[in-house]
mmCIF file of C-alpha atoms in Angstrom:
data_model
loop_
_atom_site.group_PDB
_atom_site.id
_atom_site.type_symbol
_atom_site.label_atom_id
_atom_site.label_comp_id
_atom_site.label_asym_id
_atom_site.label_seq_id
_atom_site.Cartn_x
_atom_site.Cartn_y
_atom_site.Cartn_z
ATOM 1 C CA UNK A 26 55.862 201.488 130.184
ATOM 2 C CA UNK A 27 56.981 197.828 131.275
ATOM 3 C CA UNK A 28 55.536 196.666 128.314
ATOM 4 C CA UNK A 29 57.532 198.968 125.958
ATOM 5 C CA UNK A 30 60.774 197.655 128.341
ATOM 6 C CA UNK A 31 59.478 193.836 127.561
ATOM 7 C CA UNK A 32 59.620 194.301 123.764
ATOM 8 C CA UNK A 33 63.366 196.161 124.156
ATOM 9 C CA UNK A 34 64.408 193.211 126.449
ATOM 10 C CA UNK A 35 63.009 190.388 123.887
ATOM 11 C CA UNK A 36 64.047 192.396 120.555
ATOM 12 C CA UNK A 37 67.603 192.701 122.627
ATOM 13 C CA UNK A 38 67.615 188.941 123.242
ATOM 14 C CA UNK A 39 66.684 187.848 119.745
ATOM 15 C CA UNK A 40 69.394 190.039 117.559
ATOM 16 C CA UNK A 41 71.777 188.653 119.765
ATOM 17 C CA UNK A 42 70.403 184.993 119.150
ATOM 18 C CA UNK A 43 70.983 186.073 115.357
ATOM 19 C CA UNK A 44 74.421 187.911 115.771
ATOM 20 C CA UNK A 45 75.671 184.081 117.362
ATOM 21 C CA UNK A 46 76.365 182.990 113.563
ATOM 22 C CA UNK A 47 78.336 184.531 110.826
ATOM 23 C CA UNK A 48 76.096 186.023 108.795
ATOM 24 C CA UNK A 49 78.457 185.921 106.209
ATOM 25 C CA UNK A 50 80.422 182.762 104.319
ATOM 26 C CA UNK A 51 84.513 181.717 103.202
ATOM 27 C CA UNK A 52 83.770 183.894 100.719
ATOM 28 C CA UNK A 53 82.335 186.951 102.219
ATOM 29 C CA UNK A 54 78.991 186.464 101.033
ATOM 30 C CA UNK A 55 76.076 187.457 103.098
ATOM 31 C CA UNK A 56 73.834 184.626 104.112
ATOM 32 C CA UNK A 57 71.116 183.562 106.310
ATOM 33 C CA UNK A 58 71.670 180.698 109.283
ATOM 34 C CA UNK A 59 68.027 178.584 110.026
ATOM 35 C CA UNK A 60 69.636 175.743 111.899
ATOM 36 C CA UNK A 61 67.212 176.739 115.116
ATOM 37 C CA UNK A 62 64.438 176.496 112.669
ATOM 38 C CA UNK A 63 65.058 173.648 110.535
ATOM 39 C CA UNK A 64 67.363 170.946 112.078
ATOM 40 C CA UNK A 65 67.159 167.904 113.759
ATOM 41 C CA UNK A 66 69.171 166.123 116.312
ATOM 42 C CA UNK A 67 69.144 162.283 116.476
ATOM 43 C CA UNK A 68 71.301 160.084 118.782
ATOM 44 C CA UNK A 69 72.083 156.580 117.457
ATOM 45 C CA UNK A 70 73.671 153.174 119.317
ATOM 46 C CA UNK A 71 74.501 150.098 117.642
ATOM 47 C CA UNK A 72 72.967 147.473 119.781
ATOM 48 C CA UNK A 73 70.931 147.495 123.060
ATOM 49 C CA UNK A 74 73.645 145.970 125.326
ATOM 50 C CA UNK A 75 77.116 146.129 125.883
ATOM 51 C CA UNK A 76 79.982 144.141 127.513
ATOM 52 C CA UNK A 77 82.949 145.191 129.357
ATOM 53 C CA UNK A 78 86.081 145.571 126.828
ATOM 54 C CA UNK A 79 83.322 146.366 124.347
ATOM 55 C CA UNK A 80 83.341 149.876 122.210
ATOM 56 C CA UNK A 81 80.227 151.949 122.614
ATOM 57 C CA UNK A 82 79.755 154.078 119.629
ATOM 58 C CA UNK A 83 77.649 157.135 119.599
ATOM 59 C CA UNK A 84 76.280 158.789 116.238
ATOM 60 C CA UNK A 85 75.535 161.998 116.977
ATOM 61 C CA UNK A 86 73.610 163.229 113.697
ATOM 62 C CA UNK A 87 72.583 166.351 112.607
ATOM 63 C CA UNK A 88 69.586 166.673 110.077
ATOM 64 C CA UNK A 89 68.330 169.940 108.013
ATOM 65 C CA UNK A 90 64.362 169.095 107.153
ATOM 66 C CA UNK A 91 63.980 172.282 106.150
ATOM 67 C CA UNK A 92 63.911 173.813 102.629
ATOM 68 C CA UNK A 93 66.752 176.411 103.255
ATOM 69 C CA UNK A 94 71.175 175.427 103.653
ATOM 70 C CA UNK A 95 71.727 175.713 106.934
ATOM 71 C CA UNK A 96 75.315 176.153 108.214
ATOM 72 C CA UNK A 97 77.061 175.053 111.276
ATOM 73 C CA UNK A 98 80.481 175.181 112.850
ATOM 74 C CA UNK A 99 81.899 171.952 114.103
ATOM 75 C CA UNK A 100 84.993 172.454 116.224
ATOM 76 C CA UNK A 101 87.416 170.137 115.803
ATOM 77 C CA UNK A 102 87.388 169.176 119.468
ATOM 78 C CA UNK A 103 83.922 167.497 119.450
ATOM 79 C CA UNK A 104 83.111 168.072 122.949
ATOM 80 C CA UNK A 105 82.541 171.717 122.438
ATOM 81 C CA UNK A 106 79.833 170.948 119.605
ATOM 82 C CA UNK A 107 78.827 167.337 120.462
ATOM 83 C CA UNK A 108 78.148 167.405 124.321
ATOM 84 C CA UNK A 109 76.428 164.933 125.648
ATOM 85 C CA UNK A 110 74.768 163.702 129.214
ATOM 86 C CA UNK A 111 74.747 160.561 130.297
ATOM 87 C CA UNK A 112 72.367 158.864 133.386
ATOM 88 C CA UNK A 113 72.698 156.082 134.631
ATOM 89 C CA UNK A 114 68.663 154.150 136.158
ATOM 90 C CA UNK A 115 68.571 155.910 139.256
ATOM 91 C CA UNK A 116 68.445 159.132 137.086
ATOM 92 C CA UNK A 117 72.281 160.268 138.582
ATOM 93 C CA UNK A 118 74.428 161.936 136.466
ATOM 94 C CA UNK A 119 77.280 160.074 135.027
ATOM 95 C CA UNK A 120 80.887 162.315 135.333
ATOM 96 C CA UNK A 121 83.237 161.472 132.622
ATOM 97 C CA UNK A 122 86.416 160.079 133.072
ATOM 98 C CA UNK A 123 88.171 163.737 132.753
ATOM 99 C CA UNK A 124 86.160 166.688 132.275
ATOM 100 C CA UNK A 125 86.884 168.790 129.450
ATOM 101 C CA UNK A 126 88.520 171.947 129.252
ATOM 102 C CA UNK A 127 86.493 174.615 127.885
ATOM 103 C CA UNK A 128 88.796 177.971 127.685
ATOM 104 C CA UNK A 129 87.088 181.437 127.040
ATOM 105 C CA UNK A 130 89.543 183.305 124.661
ATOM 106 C CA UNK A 131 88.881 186.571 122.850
ATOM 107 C CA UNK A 132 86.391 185.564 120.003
ATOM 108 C CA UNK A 133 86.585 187.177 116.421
ATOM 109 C CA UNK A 134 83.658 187.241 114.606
ATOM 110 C CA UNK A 135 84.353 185.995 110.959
ATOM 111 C CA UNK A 136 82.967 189.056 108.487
ATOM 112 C CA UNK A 137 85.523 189.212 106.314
ATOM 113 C CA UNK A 138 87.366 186.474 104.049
ATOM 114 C CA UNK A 139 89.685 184.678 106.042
ATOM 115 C CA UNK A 140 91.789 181.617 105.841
ATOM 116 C CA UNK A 141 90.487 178.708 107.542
ATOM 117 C CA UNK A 142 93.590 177.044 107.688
ATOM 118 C CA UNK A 143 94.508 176.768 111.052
ATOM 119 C CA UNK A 144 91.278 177.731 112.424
ATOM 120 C CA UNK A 145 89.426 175.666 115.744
ATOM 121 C CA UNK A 146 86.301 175.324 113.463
ATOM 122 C CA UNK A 147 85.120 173.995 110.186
ATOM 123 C CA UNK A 148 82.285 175.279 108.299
ATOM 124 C CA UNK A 149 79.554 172.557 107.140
ATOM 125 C CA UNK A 150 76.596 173.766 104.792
ATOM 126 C CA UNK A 151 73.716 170.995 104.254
ATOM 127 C CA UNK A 152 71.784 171.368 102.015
ATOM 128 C CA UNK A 153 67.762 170.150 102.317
ATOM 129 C CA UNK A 154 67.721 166.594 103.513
ATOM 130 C CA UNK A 155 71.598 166.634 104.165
ATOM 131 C CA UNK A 156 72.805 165.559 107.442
ATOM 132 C CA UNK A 157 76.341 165.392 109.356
ATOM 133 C CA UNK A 158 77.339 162.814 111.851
ATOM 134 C CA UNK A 159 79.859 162.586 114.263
ATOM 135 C CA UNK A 160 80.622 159.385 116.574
ATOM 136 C CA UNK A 161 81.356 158.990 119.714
ATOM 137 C CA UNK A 162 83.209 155.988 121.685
ATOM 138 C CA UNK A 163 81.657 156.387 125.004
ATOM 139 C CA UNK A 164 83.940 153.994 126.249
ATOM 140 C CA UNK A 165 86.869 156.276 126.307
ATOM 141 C CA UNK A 166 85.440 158.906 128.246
ATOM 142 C CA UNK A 167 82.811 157.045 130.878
ATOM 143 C CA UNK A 168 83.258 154.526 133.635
ATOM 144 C CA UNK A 169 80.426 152.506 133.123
ATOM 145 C CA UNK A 170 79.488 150.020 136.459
ATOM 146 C CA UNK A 171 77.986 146.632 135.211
ATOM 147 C CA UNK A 172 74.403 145.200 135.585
ATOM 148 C CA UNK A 173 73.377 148.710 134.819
ATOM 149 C CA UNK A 174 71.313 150.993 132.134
ATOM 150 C CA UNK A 175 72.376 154.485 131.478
ATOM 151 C CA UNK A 176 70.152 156.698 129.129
ATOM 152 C CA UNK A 177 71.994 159.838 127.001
ATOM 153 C CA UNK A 178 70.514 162.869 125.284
ATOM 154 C CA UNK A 179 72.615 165.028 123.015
ATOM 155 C CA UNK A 180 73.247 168.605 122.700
ATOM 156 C CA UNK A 181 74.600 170.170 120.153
ATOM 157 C CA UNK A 182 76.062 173.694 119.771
ATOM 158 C CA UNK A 183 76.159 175.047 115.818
ATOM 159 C CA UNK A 184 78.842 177.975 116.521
ATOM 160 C CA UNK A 185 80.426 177.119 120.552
ATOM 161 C CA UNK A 186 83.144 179.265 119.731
ATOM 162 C CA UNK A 187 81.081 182.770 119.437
ATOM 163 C CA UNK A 188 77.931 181.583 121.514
ATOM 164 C CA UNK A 189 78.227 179.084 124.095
ATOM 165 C CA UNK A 190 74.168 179.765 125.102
ATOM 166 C CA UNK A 191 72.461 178.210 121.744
ATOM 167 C CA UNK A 192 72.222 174.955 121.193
ATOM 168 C CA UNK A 193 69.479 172.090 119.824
ATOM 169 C CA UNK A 194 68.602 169.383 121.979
ATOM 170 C CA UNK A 195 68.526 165.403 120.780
ATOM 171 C CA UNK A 196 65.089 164.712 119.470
ATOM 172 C CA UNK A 197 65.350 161.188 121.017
ATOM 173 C CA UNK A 198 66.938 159.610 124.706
ATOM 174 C CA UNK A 199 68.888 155.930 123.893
ATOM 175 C CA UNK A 200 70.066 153.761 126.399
ATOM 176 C CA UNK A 201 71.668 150.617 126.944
ATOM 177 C CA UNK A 202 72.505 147.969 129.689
ATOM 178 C CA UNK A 203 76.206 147.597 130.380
ATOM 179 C CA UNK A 204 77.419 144.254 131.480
ATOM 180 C CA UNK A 205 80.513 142.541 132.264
ATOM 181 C CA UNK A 206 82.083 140.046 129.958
ATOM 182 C CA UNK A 207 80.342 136.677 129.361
ATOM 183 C CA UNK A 208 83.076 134.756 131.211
ATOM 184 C CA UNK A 209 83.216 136.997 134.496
ATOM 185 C CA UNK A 210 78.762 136.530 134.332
ATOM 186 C CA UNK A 211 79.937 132.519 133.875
ATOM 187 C CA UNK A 212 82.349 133.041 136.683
ATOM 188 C CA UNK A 213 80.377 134.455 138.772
ATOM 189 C CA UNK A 214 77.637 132.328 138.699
ATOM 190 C CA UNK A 215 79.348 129.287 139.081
ATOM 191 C CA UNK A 216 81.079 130.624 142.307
ATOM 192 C CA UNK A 217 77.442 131.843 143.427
ATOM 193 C CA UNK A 218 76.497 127.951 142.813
ATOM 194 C CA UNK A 219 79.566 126.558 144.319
ATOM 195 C CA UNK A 220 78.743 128.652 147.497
ATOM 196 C CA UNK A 221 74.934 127.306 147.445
ATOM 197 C CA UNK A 222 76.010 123.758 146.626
ATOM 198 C CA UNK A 223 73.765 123.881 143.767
ATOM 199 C CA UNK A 224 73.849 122.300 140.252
ATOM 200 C CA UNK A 225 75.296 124.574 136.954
ATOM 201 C CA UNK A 226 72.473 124.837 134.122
ATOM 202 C CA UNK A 227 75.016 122.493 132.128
ATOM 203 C CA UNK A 228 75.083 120.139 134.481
ATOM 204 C CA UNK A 229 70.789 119.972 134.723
ATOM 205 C CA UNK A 230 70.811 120.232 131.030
ATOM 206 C CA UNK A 231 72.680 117.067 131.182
ATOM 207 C CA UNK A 232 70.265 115.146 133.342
ATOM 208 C CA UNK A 233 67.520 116.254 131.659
ATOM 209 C CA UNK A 234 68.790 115.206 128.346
ATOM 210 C CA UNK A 235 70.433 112.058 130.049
ATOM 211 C CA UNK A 236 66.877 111.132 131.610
ATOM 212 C CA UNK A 237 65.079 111.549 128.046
ATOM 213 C CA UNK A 238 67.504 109.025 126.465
ATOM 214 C CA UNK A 239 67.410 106.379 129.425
ATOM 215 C CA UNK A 240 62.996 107.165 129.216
ATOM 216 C CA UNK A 241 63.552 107.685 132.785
ATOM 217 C CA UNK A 242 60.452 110.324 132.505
ATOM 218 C CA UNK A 243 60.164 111.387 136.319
ATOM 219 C CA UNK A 244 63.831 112.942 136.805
ATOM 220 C CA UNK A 245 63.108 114.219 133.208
ATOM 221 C CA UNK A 246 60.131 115.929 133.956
ATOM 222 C CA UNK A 247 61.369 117.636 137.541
ATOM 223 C CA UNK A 248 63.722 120.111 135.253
ATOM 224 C CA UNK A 249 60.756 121.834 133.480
ATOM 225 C CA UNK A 250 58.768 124.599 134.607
ATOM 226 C CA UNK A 251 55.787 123.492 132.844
ATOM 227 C CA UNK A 252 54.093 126.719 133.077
ATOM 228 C CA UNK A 253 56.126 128.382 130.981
ATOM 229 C CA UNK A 254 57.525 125.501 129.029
ATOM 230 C CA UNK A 255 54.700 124.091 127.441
ATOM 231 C CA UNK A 256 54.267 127.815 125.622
ATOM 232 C CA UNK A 257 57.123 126.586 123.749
ATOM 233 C CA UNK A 258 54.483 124.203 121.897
ATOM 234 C CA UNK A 259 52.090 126.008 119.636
ATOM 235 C CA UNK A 260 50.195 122.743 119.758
ATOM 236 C CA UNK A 261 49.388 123.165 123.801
ATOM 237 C CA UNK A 262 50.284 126.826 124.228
ATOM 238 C CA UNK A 263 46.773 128.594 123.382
ATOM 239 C CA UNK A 264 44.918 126.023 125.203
ATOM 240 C CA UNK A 265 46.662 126.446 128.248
ATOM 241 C CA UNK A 266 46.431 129.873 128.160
ATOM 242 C CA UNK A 267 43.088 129.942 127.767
ATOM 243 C CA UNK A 268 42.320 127.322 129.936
ATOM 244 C CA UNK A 269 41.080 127.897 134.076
ATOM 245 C CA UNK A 270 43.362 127.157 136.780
ATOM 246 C CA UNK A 271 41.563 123.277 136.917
ATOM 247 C CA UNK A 272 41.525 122.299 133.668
ATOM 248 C CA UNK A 273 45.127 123.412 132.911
ATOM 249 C CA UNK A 274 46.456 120.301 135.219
ATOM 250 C CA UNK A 275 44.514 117.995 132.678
ATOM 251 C CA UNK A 276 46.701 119.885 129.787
ATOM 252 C CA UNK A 277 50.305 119.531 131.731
ATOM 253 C CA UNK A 278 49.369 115.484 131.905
ATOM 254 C CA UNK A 279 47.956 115.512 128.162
ATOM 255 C CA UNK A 280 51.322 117.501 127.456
ATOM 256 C CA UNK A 281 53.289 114.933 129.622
ATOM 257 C CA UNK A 282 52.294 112.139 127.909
ATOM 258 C CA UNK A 283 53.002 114.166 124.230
ATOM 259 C CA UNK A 284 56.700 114.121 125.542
ATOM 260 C CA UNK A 285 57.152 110.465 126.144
ATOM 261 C CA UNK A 286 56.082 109.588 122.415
ATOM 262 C CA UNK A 287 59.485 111.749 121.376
ATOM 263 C CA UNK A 288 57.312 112.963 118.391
ATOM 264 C CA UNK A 289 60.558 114.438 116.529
ATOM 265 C CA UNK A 290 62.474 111.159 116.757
ATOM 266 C CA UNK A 291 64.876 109.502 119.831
ATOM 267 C CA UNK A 292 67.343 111.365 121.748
ATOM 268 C CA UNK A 293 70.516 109.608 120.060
ATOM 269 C CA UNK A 294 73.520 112.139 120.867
ATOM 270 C CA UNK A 295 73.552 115.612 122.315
ATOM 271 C CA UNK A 296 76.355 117.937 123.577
ATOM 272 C CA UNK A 297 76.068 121.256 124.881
ATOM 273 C CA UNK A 298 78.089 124.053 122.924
ATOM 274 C CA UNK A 299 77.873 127.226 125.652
ATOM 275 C CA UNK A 300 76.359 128.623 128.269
ATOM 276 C CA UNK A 301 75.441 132.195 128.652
ATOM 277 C CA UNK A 302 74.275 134.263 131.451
ATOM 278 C CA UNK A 303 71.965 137.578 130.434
ATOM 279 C CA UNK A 304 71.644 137.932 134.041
ATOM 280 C CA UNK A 305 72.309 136.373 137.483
ATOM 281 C CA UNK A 306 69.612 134.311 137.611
ATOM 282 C CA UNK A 307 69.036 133.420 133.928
ATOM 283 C CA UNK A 308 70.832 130.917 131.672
ATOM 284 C CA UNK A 309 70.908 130.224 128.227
ATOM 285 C CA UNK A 310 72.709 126.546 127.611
ATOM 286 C CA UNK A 311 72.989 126.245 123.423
ATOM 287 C CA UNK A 312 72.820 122.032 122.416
ATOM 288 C CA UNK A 313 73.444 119.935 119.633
ATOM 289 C CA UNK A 314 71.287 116.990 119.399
ATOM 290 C CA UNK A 315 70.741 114.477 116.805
ATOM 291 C CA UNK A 316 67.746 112.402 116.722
ATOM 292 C CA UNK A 317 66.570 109.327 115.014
ATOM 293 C CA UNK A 318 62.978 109.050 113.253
ATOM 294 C CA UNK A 319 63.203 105.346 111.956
ATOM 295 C CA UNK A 320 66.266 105.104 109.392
ATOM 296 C CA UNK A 321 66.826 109.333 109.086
ATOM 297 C CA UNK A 322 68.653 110.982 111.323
ATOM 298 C CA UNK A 323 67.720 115.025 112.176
ATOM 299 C CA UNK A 324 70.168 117.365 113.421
ATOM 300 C CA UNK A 325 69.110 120.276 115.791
ATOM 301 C CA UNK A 326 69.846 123.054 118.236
ATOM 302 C CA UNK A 327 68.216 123.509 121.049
ATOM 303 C CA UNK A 328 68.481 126.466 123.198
ATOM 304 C CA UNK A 329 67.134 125.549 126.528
ATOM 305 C CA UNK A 330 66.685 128.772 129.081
ATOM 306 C CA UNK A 331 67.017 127.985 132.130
ATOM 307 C CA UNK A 332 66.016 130.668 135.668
ATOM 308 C CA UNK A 333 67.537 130.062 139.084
ATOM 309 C CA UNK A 334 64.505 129.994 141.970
ATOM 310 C CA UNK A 335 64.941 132.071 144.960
ATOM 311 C CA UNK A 336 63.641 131.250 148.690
ATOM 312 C CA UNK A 337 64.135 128.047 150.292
ATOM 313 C CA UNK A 338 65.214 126.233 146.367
ATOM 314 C CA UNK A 339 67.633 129.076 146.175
ATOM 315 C CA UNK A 340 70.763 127.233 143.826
ATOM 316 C CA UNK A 341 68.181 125.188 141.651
ATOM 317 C CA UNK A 342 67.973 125.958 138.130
ATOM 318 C CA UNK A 343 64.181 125.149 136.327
ATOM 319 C CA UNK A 344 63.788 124.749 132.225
ATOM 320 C CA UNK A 345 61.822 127.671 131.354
ATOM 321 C CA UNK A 346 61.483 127.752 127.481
ATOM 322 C CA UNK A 347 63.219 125.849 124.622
ATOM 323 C CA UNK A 348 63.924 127.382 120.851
ATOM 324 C CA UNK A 349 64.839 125.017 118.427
ATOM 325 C CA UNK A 350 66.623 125.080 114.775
ATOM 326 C CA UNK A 351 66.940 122.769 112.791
ATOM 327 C CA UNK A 352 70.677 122.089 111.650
ATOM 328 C CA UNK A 353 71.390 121.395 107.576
#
């Protein structure tokens, strides 16, 4: 007997999973709907970080990978059909700036031909491979706090309007780290310096450079991390790293002395273009530098990064890897 009541309750549940479309089109012909069966969801961000004043656009795209059209209704208020949640690292709900409205009025099934003029939703057939897309500008609706990731995963409602219960889940979670602007990180660094009565990355990248061109090796050489730095060097890198913990003092000296012989030419002019902060204790300082071999003079840029220490040396930047291009 509760068996025969299970199949009722489930054969109940699934004809009204099937009543939730039309079954019928504009023009009054009877079709199927397999958008639970055949359709993808797939949420889409333009670039890994963003900066305060920046737009964050969400593509919110809808797939059919089946072999049958599938149909779906769009309202023209996306967040009925597009809704979305966002979380920020500590896995706490983000509330958006002003929560929607979501009314409940008297729904009207459409079985007959109707004029769609006027009406809250818009029919969409795709067709096998077909997809729609809607974007999003997060921006507008979230208060995002900087030095933070948040993670989103889509849902998306084919019909809200005459079934608010089914809906297809994002295959796929994106996030992205939210920042302030590059002048408040610069700003705030340099106050954090100030207050420590440290020295700016421009300002070491200066007396490093300085030190090179006056061969004054020893203030040179107390800049550089050599641990990391001399992975910058495909000539020393792999034999460092596969060097012990003894021998890899004898490479640092060997890699010393490589320095001193300037082996792409003499430090003749530099100037340092910007300085950017991906963090509060990491620098990027971007430098122009020409150089002398003989008679022919080489253009670079070198992009030094630079990582503030913490304990006692708290305020004192080291030279952590360099990336160099040559300029035409």
């Amino acid at each position: 007997m509760r068996s025969l009541q299970t199949y009722i309750l489930l054969g109940i549940l699934v004809s009204k999973t099937l009543l939730a479309f039309p079954d019928r089109d504009a023009r009054g012909e009877r079709v199927d709907n397999f958008v639970a069966l055949q359709s993808k969801i797939i949420l889409n961000l333009t670039k890994r970080s963003y900066e305060a004043g920046e737009r964050i656009p969400l593509t919110f795209t809808v797939t059919n990978t089946g072999k049958e059209v599938v149909r779906i209704f769009p309202s023209f208020d996306f967040r009925y059909s597009f809704q979305i949640i966002v979380k920020d690292e500590n896995d706490r709900i983000l509330t958006p700036i002003e929560d929607p409205d979501f009314p409940d009025p008297i729904l009207k099934r459409r079985t007959t031909i109707v004029n769609l003029v006027g009406d809250e939703n818009k029919e969409i057939s795709l067709h096998r491979n077909e997809s729609f897309s809607k974007t999003i500008y997060l921006d507008e609706y979230y208060q995002f706090l900087p030095d933070q990731k948040f993670y989103i995963t889509g849902y998306f409602y084919p019909n809200y309007t005459e079934d608010k219960s089914a809906f297809l889940r994002s295959q796929n979670t994106v996030g992205f780290l939210f920042q302030n602007s590059k002048q408040v990180r610069k700003d705030s660094v340099s106050r954090q310096i100030s207050e420590n009565g440290g020295l700016s990355p421009e300002e070491i990248i200066f007396l490093f450079l300085g030190a090179e061109m006056k061969k004054r090796w020893e203030y040179h050489f107390k800049w550089i991390d050599f641990s990391e730095y001399i992975l910058a060097y495909d000539r020393y890198s792999s034999a460092y790293a596969e060097a012990n913990v003894g021998e890899r003092e004898t490479i640092i000296e060997d890699f010393k002395e490589y320095l001193t012989e300037s082996p792409s030419g003499a430090l003749k002019y530099f100037k340092v273009m910007s300085v950017d902060y991906p963090s509060k204790r990491d620098a990027r300082v971007q430098v122009y530098v020409e150089r002398m071999m003989g008679r022919f003079k080489t253009r670079y840029e070198y992009i030094y990064t630079l990582r503030q220490e913490e304990g006692s040396r708290v305020g004192f930047w080291q030279i952590k890897n360099l990336l160099v291009k040559v300029k035409k």
